[in-house]
PDB file of C-alpha atoms in Angstrom:
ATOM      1  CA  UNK A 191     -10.449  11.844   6.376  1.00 62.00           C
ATOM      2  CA  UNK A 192     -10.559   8.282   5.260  1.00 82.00           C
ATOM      3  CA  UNK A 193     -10.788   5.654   8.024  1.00 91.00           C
ATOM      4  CA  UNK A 194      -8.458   3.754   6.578  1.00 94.00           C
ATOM      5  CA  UNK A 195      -5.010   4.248   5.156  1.00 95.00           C
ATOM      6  CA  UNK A 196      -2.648   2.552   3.652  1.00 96.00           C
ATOM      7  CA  UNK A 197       0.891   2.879   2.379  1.00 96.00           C
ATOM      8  CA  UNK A 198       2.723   3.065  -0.015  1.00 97.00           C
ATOM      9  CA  UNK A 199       0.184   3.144  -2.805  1.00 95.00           C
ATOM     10  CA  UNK A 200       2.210   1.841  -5.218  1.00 96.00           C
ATOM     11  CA  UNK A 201       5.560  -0.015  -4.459  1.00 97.00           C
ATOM     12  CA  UNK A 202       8.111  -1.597  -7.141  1.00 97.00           C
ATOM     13  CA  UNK A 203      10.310  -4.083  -5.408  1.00 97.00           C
ATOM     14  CA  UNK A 204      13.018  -6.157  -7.079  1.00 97.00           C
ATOM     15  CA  UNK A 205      12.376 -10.697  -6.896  1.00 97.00           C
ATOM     16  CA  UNK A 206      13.470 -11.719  -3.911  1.00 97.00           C
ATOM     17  CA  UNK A 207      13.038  -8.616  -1.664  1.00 97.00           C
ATOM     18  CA  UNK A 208      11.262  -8.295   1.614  1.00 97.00           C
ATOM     19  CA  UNK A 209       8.161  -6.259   1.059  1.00 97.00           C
ATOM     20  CA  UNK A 210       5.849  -4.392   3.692  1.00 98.00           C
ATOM     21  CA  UNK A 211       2.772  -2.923   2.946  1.00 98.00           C
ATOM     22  CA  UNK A 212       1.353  -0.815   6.190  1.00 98.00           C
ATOM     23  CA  UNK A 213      -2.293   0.173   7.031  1.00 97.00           C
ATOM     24  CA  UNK A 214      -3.652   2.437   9.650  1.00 97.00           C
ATOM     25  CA  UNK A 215      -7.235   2.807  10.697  1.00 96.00           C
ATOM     26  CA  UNK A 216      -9.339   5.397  12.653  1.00 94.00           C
ATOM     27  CA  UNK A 217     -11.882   3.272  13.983  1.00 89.00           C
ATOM     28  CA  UNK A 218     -12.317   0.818  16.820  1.00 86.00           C
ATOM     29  CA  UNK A 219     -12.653  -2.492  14.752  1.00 85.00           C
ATOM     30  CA  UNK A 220     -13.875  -6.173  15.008  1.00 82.00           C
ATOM     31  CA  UNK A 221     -11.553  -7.156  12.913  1.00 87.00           C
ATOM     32  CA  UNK A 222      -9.025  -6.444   9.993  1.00 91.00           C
ATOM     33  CA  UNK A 223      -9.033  -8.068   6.534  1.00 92.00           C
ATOM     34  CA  UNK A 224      -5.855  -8.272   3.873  1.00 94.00           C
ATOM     35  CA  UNK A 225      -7.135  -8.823  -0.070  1.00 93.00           C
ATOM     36  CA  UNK A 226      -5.458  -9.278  -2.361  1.00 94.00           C
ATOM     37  CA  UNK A 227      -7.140  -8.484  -6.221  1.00 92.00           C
ATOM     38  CA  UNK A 228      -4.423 -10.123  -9.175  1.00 87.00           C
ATOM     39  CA  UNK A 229      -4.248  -7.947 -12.350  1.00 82.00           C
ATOM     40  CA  UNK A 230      -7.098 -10.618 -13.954  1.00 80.00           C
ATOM     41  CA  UNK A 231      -9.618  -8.742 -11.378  1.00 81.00           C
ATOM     42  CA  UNK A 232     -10.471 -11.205  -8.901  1.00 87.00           C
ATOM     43  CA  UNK A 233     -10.298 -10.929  -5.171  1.00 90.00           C
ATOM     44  CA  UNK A 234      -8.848 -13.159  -2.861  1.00 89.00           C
ATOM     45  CA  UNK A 235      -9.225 -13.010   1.335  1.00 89.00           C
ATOM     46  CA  UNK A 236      -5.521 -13.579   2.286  1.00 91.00           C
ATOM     47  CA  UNK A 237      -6.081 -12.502   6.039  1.00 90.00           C
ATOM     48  CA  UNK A 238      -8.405 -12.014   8.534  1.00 88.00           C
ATOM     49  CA  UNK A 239      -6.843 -10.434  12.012  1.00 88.00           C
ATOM     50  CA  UNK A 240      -8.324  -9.553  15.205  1.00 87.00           C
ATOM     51  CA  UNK A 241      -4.900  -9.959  17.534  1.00 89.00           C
ATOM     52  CA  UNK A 242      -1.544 -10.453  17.183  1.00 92.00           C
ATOM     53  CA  UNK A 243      -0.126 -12.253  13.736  1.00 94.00           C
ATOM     54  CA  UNK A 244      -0.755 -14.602  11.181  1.00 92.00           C
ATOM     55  CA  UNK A 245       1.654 -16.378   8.634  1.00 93.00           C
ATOM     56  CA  UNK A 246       0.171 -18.106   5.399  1.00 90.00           C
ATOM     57  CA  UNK A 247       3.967 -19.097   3.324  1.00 93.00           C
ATOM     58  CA  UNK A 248       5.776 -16.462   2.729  1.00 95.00           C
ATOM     59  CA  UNK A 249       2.622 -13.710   3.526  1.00 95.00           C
ATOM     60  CA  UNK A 250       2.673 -12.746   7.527  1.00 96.00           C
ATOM     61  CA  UNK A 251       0.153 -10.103   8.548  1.00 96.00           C
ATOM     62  CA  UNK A 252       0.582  -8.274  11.921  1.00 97.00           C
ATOM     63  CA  UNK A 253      -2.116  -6.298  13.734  1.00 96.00           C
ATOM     64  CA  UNK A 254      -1.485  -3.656  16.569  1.00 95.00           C
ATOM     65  CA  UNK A 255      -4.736  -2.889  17.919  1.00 93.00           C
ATOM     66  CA  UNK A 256      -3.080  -0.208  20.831  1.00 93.00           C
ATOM     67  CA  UNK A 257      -1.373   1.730  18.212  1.00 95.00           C
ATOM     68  CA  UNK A 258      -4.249   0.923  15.127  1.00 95.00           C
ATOM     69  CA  UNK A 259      -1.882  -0.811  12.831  1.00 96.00           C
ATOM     70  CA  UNK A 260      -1.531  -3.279  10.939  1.00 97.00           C
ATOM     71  CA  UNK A 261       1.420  -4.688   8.586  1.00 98.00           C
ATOM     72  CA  UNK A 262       1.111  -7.046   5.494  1.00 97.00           C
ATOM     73  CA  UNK A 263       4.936  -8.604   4.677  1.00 97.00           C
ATOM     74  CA  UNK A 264       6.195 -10.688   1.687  1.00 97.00           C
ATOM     75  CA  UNK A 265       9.315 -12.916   2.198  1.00 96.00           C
ATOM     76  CA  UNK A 266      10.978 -13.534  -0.594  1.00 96.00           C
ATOM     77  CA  UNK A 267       9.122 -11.631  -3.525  1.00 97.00           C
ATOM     78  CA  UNK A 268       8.288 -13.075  -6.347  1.00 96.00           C
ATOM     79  CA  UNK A 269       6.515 -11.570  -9.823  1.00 96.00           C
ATOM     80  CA  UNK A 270       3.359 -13.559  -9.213  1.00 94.00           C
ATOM     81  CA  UNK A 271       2.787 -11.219  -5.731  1.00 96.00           C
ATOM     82  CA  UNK A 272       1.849  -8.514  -8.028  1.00 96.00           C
ATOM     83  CA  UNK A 273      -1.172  -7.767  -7.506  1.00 96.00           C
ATOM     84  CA  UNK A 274      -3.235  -5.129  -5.239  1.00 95.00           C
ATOM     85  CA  UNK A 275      -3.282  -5.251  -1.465  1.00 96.00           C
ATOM     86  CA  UNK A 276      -6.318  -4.181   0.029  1.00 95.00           C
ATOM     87  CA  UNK A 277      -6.965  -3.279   3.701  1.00 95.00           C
ATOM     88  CA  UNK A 278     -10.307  -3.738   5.103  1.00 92.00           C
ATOM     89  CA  UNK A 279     -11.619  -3.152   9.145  1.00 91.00           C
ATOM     90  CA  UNK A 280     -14.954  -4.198  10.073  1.00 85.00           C
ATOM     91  CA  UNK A 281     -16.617  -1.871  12.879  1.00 82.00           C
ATOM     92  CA  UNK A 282     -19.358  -2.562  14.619  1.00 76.00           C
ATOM     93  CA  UNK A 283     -21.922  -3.103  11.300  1.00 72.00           C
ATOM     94  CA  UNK A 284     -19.736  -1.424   8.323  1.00 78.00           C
ATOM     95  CA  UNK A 285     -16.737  -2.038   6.756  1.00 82.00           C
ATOM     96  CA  UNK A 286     -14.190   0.825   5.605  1.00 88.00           C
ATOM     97  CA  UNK A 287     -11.395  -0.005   2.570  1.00 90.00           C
ATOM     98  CA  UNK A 288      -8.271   1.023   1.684  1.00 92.00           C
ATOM     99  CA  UNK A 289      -7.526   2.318  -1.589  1.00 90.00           C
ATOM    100  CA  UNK A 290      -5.123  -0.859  -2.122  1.00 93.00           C
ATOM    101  CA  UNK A 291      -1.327  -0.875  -2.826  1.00 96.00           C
ATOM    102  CA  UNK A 292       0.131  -1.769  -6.136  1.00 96.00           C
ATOM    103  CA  UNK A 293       2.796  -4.089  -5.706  1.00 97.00           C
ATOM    104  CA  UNK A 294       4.837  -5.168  -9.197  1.00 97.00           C
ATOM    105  CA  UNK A 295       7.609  -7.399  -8.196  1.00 97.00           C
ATOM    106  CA  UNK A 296      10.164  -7.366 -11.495  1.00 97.00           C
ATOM    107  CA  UNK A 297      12.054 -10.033 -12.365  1.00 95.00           C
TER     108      UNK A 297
ATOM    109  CA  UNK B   9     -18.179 -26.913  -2.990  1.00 63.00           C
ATOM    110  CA  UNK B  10     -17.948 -24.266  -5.877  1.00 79.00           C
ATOM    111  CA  UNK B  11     -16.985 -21.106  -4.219  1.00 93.00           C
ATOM    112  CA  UNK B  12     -19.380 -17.704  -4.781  1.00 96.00           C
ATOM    113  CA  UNK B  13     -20.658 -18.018  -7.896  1.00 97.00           C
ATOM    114  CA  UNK B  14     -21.932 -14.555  -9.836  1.00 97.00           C
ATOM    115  CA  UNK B  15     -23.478 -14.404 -12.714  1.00 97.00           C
ATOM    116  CA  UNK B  16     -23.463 -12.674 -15.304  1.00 97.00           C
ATOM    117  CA  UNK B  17     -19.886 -12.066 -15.902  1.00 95.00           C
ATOM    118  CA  UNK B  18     -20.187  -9.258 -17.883  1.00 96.00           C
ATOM    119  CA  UNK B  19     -23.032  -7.331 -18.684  1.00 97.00           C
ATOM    120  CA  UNK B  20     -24.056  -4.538 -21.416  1.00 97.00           C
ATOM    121  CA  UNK B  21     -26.807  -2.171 -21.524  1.00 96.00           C
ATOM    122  CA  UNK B  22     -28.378   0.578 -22.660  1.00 97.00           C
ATOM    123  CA  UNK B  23     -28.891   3.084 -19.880  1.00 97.00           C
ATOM    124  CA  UNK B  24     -32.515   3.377 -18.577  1.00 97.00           C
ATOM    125  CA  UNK B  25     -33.183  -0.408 -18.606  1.00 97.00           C
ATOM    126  CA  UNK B  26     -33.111  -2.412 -15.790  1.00 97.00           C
ATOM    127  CA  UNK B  27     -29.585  -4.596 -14.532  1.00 98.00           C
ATOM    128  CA  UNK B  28     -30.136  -7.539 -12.257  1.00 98.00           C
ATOM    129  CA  UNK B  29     -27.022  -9.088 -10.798  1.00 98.00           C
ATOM    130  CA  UNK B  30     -26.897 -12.266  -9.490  1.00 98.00           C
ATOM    131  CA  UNK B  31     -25.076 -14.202  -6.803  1.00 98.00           C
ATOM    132  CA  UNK B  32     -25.179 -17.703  -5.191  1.00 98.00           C
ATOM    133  CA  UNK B  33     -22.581 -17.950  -2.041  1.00 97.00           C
ATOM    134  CA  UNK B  34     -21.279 -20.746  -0.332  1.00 95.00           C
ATOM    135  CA  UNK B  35     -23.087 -23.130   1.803  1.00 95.00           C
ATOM    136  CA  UNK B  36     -23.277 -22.961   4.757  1.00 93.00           C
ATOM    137  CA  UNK B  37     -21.999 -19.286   4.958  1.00 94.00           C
ATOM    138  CA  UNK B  38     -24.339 -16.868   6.847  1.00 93.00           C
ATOM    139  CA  UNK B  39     -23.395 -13.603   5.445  1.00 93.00           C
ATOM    140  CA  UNK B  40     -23.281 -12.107   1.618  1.00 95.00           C
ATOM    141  CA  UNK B  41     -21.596  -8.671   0.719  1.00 93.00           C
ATOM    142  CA  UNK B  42     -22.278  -6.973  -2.224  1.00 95.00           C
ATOM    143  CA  UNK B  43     -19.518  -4.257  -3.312  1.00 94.00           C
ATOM    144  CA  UNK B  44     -18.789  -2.069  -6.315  1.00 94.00           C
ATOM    145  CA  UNK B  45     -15.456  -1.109  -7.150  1.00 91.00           C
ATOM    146  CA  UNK B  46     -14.638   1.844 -10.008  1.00 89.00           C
ATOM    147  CA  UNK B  47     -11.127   3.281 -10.293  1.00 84.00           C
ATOM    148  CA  UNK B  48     -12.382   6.471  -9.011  1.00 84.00           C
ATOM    149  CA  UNK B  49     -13.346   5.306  -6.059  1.00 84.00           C
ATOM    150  CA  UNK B  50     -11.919   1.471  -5.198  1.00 85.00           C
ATOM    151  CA  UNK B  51     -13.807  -1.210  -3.430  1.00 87.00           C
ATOM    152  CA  UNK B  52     -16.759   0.111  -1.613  1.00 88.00           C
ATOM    153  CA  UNK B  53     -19.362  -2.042   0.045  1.00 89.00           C
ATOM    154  CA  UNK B  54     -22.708  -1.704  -0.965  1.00 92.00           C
ATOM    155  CA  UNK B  55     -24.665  -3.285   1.167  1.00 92.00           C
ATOM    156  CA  UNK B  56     -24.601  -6.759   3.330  1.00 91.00           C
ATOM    157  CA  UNK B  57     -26.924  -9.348   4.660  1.00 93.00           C
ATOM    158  CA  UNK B  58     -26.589 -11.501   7.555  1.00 92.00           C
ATOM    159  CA  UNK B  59     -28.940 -14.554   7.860  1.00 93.00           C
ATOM    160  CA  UNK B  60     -31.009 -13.120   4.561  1.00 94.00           C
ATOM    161  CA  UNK B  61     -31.539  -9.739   6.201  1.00 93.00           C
ATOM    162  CA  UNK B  62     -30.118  -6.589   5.298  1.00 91.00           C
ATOM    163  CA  UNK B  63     -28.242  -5.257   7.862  1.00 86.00           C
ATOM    164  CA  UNK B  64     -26.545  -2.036   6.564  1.00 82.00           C
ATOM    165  CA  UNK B  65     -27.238  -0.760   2.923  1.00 84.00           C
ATOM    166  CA  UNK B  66     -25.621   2.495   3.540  1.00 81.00           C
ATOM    167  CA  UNK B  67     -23.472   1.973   0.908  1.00 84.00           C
ATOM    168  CA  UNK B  68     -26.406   1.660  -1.486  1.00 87.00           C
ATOM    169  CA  UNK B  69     -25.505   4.865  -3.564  1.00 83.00           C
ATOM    170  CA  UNK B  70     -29.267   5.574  -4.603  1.00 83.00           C
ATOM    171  CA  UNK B  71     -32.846   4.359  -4.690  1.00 89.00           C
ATOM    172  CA  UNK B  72     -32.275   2.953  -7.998  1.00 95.00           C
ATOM    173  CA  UNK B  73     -30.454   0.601  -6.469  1.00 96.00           C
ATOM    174  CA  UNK B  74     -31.940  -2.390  -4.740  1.00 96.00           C
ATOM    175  CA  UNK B  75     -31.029  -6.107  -3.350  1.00 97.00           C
ATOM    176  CA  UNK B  76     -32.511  -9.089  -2.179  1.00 96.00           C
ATOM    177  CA  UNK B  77     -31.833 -12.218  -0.562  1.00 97.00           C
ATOM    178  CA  UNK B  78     -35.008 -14.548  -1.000  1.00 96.00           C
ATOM    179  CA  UNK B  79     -32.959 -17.392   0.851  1.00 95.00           C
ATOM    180  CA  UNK B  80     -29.766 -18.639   1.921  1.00 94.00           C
ATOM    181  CA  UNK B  81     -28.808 -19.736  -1.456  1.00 95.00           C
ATOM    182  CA  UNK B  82     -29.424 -16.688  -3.790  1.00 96.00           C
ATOM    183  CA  UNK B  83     -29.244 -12.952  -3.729  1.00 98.00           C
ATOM    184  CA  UNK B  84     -29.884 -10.145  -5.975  1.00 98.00           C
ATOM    185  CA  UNK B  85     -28.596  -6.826  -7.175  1.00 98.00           C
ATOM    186  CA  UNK B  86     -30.685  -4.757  -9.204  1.00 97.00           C
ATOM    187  CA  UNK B  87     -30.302  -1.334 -10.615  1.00 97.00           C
ATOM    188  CA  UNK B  88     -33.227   0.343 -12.051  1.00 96.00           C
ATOM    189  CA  UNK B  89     -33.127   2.485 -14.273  1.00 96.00           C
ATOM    190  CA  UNK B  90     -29.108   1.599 -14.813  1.00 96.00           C
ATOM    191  CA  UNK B  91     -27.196   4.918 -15.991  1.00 96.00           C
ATOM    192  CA  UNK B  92     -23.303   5.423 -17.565  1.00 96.00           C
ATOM    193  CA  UNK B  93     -21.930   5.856 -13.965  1.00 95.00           C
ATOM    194  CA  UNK B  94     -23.215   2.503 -12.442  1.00 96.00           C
ATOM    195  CA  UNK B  95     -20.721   0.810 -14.636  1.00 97.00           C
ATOM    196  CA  UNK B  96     -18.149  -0.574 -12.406  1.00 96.00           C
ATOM    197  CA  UNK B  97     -17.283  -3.762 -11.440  1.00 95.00           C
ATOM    198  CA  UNK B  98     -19.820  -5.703  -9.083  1.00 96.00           C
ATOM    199  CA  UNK B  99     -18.685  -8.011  -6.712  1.00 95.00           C
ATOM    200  CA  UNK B 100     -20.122 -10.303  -4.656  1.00 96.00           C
ATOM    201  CA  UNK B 101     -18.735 -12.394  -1.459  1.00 94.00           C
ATOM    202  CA  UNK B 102     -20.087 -14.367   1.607  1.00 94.00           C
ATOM    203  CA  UNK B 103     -18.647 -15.615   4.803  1.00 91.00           C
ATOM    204  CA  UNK B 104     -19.637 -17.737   7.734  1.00 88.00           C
ATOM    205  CA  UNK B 105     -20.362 -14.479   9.910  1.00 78.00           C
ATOM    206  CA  UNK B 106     -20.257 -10.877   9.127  1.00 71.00           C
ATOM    207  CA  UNK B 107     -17.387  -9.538  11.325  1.00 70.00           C
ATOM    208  CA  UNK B 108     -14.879 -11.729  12.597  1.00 68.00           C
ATOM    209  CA  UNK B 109     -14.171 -14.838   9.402  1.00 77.00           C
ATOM    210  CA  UNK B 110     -12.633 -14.690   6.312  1.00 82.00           C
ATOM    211  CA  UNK B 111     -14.817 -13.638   3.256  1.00 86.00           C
ATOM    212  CA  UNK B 112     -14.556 -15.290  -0.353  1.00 91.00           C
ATOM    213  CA  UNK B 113     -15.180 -13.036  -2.922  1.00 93.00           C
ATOM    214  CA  UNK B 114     -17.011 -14.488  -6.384  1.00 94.00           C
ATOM    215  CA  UNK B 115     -15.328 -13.382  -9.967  1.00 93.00           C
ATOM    216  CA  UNK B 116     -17.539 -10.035 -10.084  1.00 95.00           C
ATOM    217  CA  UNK B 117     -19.659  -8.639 -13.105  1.00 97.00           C
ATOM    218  CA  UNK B 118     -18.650  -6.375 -14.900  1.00 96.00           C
ATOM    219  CA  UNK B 119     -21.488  -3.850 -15.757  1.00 97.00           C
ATOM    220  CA  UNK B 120     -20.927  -1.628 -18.368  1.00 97.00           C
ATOM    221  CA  UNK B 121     -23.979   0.791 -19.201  1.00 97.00           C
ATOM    222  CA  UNK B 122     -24.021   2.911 -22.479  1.00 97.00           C
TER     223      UNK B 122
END
């Protein structure tokens, strides 16, 4: 069982469209991290949760830590979100992934 | 200041030899990650350090792998002797603390070994 799941794995949304990508975790956590790795490879830190919710434009991330959730949402897609969403948790010293969600947002 | 810088980008090499990896984070920041991501198996941490000393290489897949922080400033990755499965894309990223702040990832190196 992984510690960490995410969903959908891949996800095709239309521009303009309000887009959620979920992750669940197993473990008791420091904190959780959203990436985000564009098509060209590279790997940006969009989020970094430990309570509550965080809003960066139109990206707002959401943790749960009662029910182990947390919730990555696009406003107002656009192609340039696709990309992969990762989920990360740090627990006490390690650090469990997702396997990411492919998000292509068509035109 | 110049973000994570990794170096080299890519990297080809006959297996057997030895691969070393290379990775300057920000300043100031007192944690580096290194991770390795493949398609089989995504991002997976290999290994981080936390004021220059290791604190969990669990992820380290094998004894030919090995990594090194001499200082604040600089960090190594080497693999030795490299085989066909270590290629994979090597990234490397530091943040301010290990748990709780945001981590900046560098470009990666991509390792191919033949």
């Amino acid at each position: 069982k992984n510690e960490v799941e995410q969903s959908p794995q891949n996800l095709t949304a239309q521009e303009g469209e309000f887009i959620t990508i979920n992750c669940s975790y197993s473990v008791g956590i420091s904190a959780l991290h959203w990436l985000q790795q564009h098509p060209g490879g590279g790997i940006v830190s969009l989020f970094m949760l430990s309570s509550g919710k965080k809003k960066h434009g139109r990206l707002i991330a959401t943790i749960n830590i009662q029910e182990k959730h947390s919730s990555l949402h696009i406003t107002a897609s656009h192609p340039r979100d696709s990309a992969v969403y990762i989920c990360a948790v740090g627990s006490r010293n390690q650090f469990y992934f997702g396997t990411g969600t492919s998000l292509t947002v068509i035109p | 200041d110049a973000g994570v810088i990794q170096s080299p980008r890519h990297e080809v090499t006959e297996m057997g030899q030895e691969v070393t990896l290379r990775c300057k984070p920000i300043s100031g920041h007192n944690s580096l990650f290194w991770y390795r991501q493949t398609m089989m198996r995504g991002l997976e941490l290999l290994i981080y350090f936390n004021n220059n000393v290791p604190i969990d290489d669990s992820g380290m897949p094998e004894d030919r792998f090995s990594a090194k922080m001499p200082n604040a400033s600089f960090s190594t990755l080497k693999i030795q002797p490299s085989e066909p499965r270590d290629s994979a894309v090597y990234f490397c990223a530091s943040s301010l603390t290990a748990m709780n702040t945001e981590a900046f990832f560098g470009q990666g190196t991509r390792l191919t070994v033949v």
